[in-house]
Backbone as a printed PyTorch tensor [residue, N CA C, xyz], in Angstrom:
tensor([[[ 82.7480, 140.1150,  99.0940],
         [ 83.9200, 139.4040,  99.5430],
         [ 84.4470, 138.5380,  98.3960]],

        [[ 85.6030, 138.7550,  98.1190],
         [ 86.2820, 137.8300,  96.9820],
         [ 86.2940, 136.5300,  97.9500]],

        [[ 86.2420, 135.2730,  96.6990],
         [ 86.6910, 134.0860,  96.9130],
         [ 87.8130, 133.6190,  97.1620]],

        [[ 88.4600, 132.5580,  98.0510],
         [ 89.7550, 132.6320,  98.5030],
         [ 90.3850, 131.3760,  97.5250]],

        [[ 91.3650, 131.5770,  96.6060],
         [ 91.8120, 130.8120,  96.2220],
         [ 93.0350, 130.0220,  96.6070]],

        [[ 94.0290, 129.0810,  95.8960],
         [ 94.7880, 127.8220,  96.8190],
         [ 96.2490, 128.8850,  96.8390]],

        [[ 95.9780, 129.9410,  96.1140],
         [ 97.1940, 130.7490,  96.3520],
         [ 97.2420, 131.3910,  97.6940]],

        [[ 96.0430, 131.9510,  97.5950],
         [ 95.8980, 132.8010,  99.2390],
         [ 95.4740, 131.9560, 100.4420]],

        [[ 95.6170, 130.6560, 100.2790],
         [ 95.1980, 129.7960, 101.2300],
         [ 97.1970, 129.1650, 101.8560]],

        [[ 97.9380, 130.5590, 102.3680],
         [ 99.2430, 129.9830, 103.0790],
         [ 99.2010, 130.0560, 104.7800]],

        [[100.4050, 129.3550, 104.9470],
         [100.0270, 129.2620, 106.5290],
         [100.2460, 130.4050, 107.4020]],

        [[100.2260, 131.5030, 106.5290],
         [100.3680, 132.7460, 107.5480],
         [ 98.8010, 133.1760, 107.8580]],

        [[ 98.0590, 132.7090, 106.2380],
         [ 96.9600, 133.4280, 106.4380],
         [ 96.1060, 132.4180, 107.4450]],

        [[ 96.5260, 130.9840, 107.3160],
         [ 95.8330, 129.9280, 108.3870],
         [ 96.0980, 130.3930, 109.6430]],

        [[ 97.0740, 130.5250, 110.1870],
         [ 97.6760, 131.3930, 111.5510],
         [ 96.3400, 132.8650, 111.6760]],

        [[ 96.3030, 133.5940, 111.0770],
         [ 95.8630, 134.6050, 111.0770],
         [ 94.0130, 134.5150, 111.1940]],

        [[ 93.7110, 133.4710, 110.4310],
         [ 92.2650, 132.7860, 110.4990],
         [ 91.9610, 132.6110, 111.9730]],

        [[ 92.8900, 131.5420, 112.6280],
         [ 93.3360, 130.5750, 113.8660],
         [ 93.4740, 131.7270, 114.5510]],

        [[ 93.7420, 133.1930, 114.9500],
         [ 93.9640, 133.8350, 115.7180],
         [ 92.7880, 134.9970, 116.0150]],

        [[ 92.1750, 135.4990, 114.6360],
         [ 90.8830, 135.8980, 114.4460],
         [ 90.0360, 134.9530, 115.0550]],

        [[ 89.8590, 134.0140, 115.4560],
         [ 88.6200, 132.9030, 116.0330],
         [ 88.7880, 133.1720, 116.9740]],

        [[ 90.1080, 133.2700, 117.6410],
         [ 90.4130, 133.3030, 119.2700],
         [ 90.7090, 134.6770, 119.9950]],

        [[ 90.4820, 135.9210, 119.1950],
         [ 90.8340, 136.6430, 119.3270],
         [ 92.2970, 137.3850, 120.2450]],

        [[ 92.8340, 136.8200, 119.6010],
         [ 94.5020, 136.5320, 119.5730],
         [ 95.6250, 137.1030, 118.3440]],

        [[ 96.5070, 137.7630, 118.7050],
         [ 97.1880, 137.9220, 117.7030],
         [ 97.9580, 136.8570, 116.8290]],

        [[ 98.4250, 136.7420, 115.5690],
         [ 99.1870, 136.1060, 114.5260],
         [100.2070, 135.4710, 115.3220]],

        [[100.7560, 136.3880, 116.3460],
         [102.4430, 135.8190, 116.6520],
         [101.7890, 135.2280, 117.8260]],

        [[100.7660, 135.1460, 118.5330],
         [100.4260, 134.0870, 119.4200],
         [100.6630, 132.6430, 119.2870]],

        [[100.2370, 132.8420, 118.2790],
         [ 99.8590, 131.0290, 117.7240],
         [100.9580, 130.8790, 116.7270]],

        [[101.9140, 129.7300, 117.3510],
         [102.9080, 129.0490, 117.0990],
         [102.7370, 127.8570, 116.2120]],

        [[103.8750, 127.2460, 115.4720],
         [103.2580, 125.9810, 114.5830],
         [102.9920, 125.2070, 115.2000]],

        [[103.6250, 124.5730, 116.7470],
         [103.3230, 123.1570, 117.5210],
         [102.4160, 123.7460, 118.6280]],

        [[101.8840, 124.7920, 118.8770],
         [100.7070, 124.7640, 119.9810],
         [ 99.5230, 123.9440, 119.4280]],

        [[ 98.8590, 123.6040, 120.8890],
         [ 98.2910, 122.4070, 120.5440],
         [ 96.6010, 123.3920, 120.5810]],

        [[ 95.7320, 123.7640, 119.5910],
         [ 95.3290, 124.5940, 119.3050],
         [ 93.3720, 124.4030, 120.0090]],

        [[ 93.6340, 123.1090, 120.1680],
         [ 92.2970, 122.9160, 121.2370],
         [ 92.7010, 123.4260, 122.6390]],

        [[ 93.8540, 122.7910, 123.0600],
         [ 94.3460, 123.7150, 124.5510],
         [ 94.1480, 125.4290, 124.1720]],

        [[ 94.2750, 126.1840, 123.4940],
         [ 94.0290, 127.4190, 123.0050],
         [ 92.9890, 127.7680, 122.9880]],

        [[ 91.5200, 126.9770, 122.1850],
         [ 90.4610, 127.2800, 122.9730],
         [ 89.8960, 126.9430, 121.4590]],

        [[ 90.5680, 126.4490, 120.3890],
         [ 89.8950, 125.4360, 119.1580],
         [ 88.6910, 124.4010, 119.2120]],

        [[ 87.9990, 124.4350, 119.3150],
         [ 86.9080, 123.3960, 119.8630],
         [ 86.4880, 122.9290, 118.2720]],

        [[ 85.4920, 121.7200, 118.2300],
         [ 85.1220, 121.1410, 116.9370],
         [ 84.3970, 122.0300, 116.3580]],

        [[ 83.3740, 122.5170, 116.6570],
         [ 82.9120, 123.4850, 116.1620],
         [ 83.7580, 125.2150, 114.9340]],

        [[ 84.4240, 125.5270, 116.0600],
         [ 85.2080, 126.3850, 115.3000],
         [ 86.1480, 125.8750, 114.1480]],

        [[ 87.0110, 124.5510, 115.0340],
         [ 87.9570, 123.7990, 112.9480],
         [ 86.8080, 123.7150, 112.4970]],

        [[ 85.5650, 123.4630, 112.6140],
         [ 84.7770, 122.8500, 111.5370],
         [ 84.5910, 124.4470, 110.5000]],

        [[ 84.3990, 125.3730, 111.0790],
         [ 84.2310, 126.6160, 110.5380],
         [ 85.5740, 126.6090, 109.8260]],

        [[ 86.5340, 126.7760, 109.9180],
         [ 87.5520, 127.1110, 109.5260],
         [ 88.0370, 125.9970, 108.4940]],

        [[ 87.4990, 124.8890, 108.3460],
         [ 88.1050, 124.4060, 107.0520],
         [ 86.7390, 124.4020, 106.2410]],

        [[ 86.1020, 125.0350, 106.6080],
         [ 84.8430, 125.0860, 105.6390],
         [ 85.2750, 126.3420, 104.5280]],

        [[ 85.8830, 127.1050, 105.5450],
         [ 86.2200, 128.9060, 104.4570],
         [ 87.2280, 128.0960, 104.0030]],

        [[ 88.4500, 127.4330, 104.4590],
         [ 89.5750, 127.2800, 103.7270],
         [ 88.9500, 125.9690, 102.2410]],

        [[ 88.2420, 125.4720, 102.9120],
         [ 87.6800, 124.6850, 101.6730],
         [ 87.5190, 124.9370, 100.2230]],

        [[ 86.9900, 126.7190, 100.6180],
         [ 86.9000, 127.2940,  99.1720],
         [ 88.3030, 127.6510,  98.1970]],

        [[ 89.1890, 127.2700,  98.7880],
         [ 90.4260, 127.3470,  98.2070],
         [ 91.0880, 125.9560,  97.9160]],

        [[ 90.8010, 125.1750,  98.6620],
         [ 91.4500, 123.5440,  98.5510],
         [ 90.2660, 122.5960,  99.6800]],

        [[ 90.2490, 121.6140,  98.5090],
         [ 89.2190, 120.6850,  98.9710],
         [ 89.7230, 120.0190, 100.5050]],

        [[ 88.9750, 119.8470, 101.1320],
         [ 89.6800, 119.6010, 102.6920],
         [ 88.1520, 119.0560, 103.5490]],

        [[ 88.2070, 118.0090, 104.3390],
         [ 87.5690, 117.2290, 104.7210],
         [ 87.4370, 118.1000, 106.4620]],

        [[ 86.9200, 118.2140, 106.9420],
         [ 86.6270, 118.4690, 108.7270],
         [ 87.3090, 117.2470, 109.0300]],

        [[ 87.6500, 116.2660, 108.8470],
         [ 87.7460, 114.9110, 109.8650],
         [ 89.5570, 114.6170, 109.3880]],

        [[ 90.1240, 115.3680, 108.3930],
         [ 91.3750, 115.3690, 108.1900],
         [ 91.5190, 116.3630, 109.2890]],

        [[ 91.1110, 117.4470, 109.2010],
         [ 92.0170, 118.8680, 110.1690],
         [ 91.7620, 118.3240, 111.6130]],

        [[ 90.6220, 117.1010, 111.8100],
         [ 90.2360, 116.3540, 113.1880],
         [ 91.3750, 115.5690, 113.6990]],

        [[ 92.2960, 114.9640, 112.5610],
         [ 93.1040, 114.1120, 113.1030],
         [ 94.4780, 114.6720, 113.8540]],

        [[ 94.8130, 115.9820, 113.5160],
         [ 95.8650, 116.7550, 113.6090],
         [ 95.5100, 117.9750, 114.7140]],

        [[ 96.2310, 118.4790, 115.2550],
         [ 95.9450, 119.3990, 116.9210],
         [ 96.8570, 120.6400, 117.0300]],

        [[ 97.4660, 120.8080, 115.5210],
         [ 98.6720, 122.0060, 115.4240],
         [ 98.4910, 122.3020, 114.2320]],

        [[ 98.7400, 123.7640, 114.0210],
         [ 98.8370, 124.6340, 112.8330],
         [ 99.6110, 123.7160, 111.6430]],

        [[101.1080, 123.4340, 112.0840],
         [101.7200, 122.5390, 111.5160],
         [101.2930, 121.6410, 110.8050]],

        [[100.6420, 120.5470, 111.6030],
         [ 99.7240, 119.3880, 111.4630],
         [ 98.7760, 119.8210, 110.0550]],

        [[ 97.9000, 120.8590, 110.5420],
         [ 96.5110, 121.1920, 109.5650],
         [ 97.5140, 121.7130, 108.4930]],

        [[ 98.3750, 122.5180, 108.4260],
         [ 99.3740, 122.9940, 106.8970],
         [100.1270, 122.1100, 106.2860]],

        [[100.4650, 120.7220, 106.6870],
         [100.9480, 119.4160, 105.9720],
         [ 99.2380, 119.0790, 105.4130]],

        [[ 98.5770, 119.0550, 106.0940],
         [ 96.9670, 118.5060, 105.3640],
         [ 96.8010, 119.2970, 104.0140]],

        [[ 96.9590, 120.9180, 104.2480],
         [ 96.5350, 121.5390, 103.1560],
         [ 97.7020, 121.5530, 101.8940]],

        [[ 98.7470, 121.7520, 102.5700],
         [ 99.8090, 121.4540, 101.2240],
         [ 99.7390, 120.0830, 100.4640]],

        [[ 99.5380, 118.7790, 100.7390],
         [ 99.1880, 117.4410, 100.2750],
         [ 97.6340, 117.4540,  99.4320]],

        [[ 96.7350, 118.4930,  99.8860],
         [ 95.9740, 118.9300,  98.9160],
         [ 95.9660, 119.4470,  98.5180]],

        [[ 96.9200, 120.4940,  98.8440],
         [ 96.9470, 121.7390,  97.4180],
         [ 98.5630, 120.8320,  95.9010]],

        [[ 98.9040, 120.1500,  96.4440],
         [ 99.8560, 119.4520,  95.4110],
         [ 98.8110, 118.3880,  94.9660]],

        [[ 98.1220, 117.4890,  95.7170],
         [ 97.1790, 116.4940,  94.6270],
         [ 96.1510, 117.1600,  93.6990]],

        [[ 95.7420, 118.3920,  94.0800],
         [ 95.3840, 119.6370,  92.8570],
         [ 95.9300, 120.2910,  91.9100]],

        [[ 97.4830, 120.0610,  92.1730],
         [ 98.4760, 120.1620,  90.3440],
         [ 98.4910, 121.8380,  91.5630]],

        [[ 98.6420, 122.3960,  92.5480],
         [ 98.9660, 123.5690,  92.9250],
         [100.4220, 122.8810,  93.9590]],

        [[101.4570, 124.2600,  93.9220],
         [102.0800, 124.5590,  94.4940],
         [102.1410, 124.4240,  95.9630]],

        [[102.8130, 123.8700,  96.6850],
         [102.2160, 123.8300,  98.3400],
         [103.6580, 125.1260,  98.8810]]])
């Protein structure tokens, strides 16, 4: 498995992560659904910013404060720009 870098870390592929967990399609999951009502529990964000981690440094307790795709893709773009990357 290749490593995921801050290029391939966009919010289609976050959507697509977020829909693979729930076994759900891409166009399910909207930017403002509220993604614990969906069936997101701590456990699973915790998984999911652990893989996205390997692309941009990202804390579990940032993607904790936020409850929408939206939400968690303002987190990762503000770290992928304080990394000198492109958001």
């Amino acid at each position: 498995m290749t490593k995921l870098t801050p290029q391939d870390l966009t919010l289609e592929r976050m959507r697509a992560d977020v829909a693979a967990l729930l076994h759900e399609t891409p166009d399910s999951i909207l930017d403002d659904d509220n993604l614990m009502d969906l069936g997101v529990d701590s456990l699973r964000a915790l998984n999911l910013s652990l893989a996205w981690s390997e692309a941009v440094p990202l804390e579990f307790s940032e993607l904790a404060e936020h409850t929408t795709l939206a939400g968690w893709w303002s987190v990762v773009q503000a770290r992928l720009r304080a990394a000198g990357h492109d958001a």
